[in-house]
PDB file of C-alpha atoms and ligand atoms in Angstrom:
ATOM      1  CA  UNK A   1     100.106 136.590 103.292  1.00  0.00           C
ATOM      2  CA  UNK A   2     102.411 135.388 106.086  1.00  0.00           C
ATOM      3  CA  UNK A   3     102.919 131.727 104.598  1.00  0.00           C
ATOM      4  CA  UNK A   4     103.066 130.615 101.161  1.00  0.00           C
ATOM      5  CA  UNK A   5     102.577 127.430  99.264  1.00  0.00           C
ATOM      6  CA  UNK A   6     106.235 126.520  98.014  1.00  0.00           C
ATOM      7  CA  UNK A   7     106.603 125.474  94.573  1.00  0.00           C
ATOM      8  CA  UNK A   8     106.780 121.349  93.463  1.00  0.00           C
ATOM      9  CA  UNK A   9     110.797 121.079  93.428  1.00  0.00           C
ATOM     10  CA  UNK A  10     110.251 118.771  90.202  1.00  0.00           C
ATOM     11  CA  UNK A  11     107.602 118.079  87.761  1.00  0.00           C
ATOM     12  CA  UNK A  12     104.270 116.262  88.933  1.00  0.00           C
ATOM     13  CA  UNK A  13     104.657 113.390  86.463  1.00  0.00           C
ATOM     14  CA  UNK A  14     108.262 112.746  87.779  1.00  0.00           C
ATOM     15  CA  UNK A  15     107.649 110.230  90.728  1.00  0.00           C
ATOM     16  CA  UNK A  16     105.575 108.416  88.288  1.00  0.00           C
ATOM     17  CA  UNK A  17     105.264 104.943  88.215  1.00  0.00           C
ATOM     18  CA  UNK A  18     105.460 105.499  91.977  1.00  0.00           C
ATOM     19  CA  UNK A  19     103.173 108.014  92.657  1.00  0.00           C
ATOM     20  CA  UNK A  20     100.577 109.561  89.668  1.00  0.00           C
ATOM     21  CA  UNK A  21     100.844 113.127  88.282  1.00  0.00           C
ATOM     22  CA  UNK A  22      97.149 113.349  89.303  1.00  0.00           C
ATOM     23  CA  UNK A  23      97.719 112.582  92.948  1.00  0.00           C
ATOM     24  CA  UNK A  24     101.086 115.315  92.951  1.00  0.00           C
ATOM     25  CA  UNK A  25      98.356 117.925  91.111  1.00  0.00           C
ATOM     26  CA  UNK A  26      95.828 117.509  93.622  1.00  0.00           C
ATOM     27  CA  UNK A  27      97.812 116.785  96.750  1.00  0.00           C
ATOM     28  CA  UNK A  28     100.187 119.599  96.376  1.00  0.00           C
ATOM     29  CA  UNK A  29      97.997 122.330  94.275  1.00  0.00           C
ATOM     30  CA  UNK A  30      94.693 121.632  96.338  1.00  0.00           C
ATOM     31  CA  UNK A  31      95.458 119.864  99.639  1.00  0.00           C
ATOM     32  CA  UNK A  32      98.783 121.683 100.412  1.00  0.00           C
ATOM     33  CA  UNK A  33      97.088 124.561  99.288  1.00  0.00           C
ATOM     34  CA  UNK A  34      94.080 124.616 102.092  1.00  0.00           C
ATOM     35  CA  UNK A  35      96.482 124.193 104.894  1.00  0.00           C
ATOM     36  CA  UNK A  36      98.285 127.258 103.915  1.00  0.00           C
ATOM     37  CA  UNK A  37      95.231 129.085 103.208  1.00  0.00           C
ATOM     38  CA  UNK A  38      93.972 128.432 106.498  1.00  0.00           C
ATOM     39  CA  UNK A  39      97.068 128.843 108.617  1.00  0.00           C
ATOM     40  CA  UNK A  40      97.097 132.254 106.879  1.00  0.00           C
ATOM     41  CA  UNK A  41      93.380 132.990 107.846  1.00  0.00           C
ATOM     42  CA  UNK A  42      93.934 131.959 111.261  1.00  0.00           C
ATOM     43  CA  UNK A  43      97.499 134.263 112.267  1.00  0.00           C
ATOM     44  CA  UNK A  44      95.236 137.340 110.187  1.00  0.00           C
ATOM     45  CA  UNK A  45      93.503 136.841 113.801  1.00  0.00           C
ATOM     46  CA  UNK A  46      96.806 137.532 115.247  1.00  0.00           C
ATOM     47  CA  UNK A  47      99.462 138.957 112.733  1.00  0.00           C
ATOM     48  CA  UNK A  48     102.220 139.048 115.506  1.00  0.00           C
ATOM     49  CA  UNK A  49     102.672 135.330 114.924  1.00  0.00           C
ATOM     50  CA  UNK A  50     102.984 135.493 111.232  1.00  0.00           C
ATOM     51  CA  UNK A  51     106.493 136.589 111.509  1.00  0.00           C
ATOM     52  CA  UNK A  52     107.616 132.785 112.862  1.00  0.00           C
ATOM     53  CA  UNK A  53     109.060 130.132 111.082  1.00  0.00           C
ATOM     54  CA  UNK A  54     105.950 127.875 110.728  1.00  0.00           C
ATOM     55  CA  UNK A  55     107.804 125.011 112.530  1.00  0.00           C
ATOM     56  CA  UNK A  56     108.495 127.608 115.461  1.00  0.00           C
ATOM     57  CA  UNK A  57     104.398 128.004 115.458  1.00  0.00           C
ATOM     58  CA  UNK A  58     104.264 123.848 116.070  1.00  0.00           C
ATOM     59  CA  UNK A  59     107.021 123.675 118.711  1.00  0.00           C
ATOM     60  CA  UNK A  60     105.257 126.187 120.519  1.00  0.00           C
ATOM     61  CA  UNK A  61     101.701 125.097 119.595  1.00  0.00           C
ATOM     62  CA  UNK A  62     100.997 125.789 123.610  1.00  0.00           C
ATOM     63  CA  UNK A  63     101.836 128.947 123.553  1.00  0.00           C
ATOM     64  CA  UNK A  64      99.737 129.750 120.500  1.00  0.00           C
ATOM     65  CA  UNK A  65      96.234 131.514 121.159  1.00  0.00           C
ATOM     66  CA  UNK A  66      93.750 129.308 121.949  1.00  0.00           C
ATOM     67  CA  UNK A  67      90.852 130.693 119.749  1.00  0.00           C
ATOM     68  CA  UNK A  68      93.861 129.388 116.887  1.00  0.00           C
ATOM     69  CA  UNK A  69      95.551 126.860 118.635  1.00  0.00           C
ATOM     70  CA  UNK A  70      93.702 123.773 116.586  1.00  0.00           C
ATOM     71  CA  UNK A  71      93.915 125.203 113.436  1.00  0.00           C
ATOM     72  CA  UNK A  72      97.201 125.577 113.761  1.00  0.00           C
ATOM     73  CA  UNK A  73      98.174 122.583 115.015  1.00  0.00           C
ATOM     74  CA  UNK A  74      96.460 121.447 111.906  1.00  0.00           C
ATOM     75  CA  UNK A  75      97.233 123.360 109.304  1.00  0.00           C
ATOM     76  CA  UNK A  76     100.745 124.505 110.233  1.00  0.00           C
ATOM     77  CA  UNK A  77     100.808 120.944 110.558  1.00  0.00           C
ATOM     78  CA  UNK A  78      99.916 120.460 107.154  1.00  0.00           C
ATOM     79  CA  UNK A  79     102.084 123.137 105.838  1.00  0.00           C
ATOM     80  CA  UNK A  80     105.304 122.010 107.729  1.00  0.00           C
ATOM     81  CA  UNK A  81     104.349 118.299 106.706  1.00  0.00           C
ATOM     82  CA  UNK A  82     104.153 118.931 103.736  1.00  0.00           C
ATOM     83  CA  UNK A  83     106.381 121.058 103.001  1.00  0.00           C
ATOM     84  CA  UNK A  84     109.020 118.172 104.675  1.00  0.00           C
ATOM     85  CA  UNK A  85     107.153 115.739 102.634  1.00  0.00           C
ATOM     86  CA  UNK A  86     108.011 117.396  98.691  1.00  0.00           C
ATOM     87  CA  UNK A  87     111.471 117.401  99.444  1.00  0.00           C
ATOM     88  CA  UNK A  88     112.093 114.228 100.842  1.00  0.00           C
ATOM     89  CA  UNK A  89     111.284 112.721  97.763  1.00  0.00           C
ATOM     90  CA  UNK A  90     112.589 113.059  93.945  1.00  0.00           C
ATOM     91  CA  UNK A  91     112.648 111.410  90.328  1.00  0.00           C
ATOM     92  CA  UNK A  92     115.405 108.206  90.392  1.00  0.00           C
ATOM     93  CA  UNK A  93     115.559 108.388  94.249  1.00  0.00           C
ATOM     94  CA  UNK A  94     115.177 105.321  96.497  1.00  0.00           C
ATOM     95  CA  UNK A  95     118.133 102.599  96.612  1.00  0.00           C
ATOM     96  CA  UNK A  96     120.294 102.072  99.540  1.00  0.00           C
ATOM     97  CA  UNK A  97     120.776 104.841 102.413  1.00  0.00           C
ATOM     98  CA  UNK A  98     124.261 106.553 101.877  1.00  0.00           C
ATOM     99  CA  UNK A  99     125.901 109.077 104.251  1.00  0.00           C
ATOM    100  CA  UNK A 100     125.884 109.347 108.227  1.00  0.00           C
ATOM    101  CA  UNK A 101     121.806 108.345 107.925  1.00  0.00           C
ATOM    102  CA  UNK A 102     122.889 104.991 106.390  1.00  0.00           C
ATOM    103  CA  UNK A 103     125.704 104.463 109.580  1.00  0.00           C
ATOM    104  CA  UNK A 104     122.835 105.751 112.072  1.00  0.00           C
ATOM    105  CA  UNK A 105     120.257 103.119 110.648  1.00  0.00           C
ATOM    106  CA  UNK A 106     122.636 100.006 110.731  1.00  0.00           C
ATOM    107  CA  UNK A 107     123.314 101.591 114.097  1.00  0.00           C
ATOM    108  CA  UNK A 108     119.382 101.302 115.393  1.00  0.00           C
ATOM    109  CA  UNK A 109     117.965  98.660 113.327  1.00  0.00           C
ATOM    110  CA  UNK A 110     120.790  96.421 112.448  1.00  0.00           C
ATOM    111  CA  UNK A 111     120.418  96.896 108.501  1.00  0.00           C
ATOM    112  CA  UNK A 112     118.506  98.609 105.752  1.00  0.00           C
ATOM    113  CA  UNK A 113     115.752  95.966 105.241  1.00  0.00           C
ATOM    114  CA  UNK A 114     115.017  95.448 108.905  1.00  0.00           C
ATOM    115  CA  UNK A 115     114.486  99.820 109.504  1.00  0.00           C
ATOM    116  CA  UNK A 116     112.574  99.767 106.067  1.00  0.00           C
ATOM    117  CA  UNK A 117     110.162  96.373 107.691  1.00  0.00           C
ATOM    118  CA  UNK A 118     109.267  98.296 110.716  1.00  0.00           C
ATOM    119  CA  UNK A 119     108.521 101.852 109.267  1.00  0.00           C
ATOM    120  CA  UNK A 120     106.551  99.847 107.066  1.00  0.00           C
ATOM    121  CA  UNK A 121     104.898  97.904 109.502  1.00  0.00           C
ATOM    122  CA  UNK A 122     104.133 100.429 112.036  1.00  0.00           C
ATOM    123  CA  UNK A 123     102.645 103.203 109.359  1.00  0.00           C
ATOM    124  CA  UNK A 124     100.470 100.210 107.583  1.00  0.00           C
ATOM    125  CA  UNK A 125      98.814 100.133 111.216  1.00  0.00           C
ATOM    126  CA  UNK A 126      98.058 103.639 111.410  1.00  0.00           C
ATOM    127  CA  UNK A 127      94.180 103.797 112.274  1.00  0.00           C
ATOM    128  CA  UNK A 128      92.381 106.749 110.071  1.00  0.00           C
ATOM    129  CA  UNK A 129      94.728 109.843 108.363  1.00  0.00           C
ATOM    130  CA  UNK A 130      98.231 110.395 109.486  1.00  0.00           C
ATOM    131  CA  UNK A 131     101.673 110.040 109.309  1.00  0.00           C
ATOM    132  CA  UNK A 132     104.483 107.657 109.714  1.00  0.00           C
ATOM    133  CA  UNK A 133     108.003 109.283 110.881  1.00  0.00           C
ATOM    134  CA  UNK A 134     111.719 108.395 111.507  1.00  0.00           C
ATOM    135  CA  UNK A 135     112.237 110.559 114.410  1.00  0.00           C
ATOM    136  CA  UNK A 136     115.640 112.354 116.393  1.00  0.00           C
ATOM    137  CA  UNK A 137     114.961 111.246 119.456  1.00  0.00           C
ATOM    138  CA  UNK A 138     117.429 111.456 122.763  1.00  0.00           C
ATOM    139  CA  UNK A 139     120.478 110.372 120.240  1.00  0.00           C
ATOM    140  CA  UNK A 140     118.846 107.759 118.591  1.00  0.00           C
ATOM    141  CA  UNK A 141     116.519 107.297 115.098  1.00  0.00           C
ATOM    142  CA  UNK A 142     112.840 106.043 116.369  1.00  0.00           C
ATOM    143  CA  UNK A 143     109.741 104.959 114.332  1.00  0.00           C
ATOM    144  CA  UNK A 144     106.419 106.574 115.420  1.00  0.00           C
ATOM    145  CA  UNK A 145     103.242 107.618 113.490  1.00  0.00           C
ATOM    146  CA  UNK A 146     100.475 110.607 114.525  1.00  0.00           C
ATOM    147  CA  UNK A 147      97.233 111.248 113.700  1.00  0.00           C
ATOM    148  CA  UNK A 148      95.761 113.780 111.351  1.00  0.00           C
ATOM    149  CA  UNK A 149      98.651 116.515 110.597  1.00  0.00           C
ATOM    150  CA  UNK A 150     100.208 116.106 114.068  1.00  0.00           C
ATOM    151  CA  UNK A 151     103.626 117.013 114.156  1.00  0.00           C
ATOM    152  CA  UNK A 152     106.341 115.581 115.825  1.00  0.00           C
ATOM    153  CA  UNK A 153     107.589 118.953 116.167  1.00  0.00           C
ATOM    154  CA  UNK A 154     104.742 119.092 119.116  1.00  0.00           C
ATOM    155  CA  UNK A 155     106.202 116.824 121.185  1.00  0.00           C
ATOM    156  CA  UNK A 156     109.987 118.238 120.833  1.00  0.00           C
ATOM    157  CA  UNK A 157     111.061 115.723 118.400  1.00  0.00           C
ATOM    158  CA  UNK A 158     112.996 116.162 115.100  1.00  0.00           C
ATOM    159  CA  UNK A 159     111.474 114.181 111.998  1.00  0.00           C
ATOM    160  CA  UNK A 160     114.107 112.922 109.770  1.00  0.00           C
ATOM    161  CA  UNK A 161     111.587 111.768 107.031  1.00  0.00           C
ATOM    162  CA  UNK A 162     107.830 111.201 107.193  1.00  0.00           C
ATOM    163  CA  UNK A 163     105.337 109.499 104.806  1.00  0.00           C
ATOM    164  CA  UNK A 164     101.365 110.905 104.435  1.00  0.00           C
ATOM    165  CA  UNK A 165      99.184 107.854 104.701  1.00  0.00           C
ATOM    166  CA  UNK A 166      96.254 110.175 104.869  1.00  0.00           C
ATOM    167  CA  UNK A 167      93.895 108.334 101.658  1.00  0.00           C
ATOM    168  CA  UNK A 168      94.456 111.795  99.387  1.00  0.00           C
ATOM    169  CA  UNK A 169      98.149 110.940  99.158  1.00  0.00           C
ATOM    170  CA  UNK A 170      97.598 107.230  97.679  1.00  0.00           C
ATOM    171  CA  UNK A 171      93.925 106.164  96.847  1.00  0.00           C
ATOM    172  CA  UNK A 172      93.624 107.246  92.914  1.00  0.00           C
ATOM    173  CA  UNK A 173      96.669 104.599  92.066  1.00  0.00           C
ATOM    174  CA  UNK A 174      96.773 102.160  95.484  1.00  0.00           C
ATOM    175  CA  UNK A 175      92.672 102.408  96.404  1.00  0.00           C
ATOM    176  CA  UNK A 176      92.799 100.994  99.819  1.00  0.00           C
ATOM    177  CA  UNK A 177      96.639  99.057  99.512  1.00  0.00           C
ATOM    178  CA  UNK A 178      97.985 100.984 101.642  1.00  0.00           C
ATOM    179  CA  UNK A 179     100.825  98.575 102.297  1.00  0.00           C
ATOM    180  CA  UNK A 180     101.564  98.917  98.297  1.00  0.00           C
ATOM    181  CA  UNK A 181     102.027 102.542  98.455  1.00  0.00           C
ATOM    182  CA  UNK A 182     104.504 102.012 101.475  1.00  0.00           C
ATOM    183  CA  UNK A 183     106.645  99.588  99.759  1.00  0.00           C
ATOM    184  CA  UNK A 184     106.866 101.414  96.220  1.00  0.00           C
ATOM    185  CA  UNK A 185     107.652 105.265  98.333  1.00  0.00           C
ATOM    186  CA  UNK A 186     110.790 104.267  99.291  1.00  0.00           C
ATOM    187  CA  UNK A 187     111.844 104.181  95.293  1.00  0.00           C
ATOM    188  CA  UNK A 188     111.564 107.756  95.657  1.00  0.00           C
ATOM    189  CA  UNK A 189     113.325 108.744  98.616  1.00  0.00           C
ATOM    190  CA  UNK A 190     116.124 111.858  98.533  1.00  0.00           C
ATOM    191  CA  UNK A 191     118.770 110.505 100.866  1.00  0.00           C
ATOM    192  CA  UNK A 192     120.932 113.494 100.026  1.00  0.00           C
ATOM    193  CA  UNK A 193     117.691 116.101 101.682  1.00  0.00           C
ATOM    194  CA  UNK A 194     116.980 113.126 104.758  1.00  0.00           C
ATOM    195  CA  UNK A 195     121.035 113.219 105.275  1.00  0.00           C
ATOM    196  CA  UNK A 196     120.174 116.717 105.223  1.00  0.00           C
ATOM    197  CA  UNK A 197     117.603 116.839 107.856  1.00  0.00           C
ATOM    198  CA  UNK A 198     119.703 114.702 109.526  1.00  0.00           C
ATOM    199  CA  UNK A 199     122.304 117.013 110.382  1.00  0.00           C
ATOM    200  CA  UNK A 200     119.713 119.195 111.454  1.00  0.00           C
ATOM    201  CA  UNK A 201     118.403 117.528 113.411  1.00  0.00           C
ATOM    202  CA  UNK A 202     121.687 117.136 115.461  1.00  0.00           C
ATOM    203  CA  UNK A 203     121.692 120.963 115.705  1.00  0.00           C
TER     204      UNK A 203
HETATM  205 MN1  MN3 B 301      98.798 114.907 102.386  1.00  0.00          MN
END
């Protein structure tokens, strides 16, 4: 198999109260799961490609095949999401920003509170399944959402962090408060992994 599902880096009951141990199990062990199960089944079509870094298969989602092309666009864009998505978070996170991500935010959105209003905002207005993002964009951190498992990757943009407001990622604790979910993620946010991605991004 060319792509694998990567293992939970921490237990599934560890973001609780935030998110539910049932939500990780089924999010990570079944939804996860498809979207590398399918990306795999589509590059058997074409094994050549399964040597790429999935994110290389999104930024060049053009150039992929096109009897692939939208099921990788979906389900390396689940994989990649997700994969993002796992490490971005972790037990005790949240709380202030801290490093060059915290001087970057006061930089675009004034402070803190302001940055966190209009992720927030935005993602709560996301029509359907999606995404919202933080996004490297021309030298400066931008808010954006996408539909479905679009990746910003796509569109030659770098996301720093990104929250699944698909229903599967929040309905068994927040049914259909969707603005409830948003508020409580941000008590598990890894600053250390987005400061990460951050410098990454600058690469
Ligand atoms: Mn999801």
């Amino acid at each position: 198999m060319a792509y694998e599902l990567p293992p939970l880096p921490y237990d599934y009951a560890a973001l609780d109260p935030h998110i539910d141990e049932q939500t990780m199990h089924l999010h990570h062990d079944k939804h996860h799961q498809t979207y590398v199960t399918n990306l795999n089944g589509a590059v058997e079509k074409h094994p050549e490609l399964g040597k790429h870094a999935p994110e290389d298969l999104l930024r060049n989602i053009n150039s992929i095949p096109e009897d692939i092309r939208t099921v990788v666009r979906n389900n390396g864009g689940g994989h990649v999401n997700h994969t993002m998505f796992w490490n971005i978070m972790k037990p005790k996170g949240g709380g202030e920003p801290t490093g060059k991500i915290a001087d970057q935010i006061r930089r675009d959105f004034g402070d803190f509170e302001a940055f966190k209003k209009q992720f927030n905002e935005t993602t709560a207005k996301q029509f359907g399944s999606g995404w919202g993002w933080v996004l490297w964009d021309n030298g400066k951190l931008t808010i954006a959402t996408t539909a479905n498992q679009d990746s910003p990757l796509m569109q030659g943009k770098f996301p720093i962090l990104g929250n699944d407001v698909w229903e599967h990622a929040y309905y068994l604790k927040y049914q259909n408060r969707r603005p409830e979910y948003l508020a409580a993620w941000w008590n598990v946010v890894n600053w250390d992994e987005i400061n990460k991605r951050f410098d990454q991004a600058q690469k």
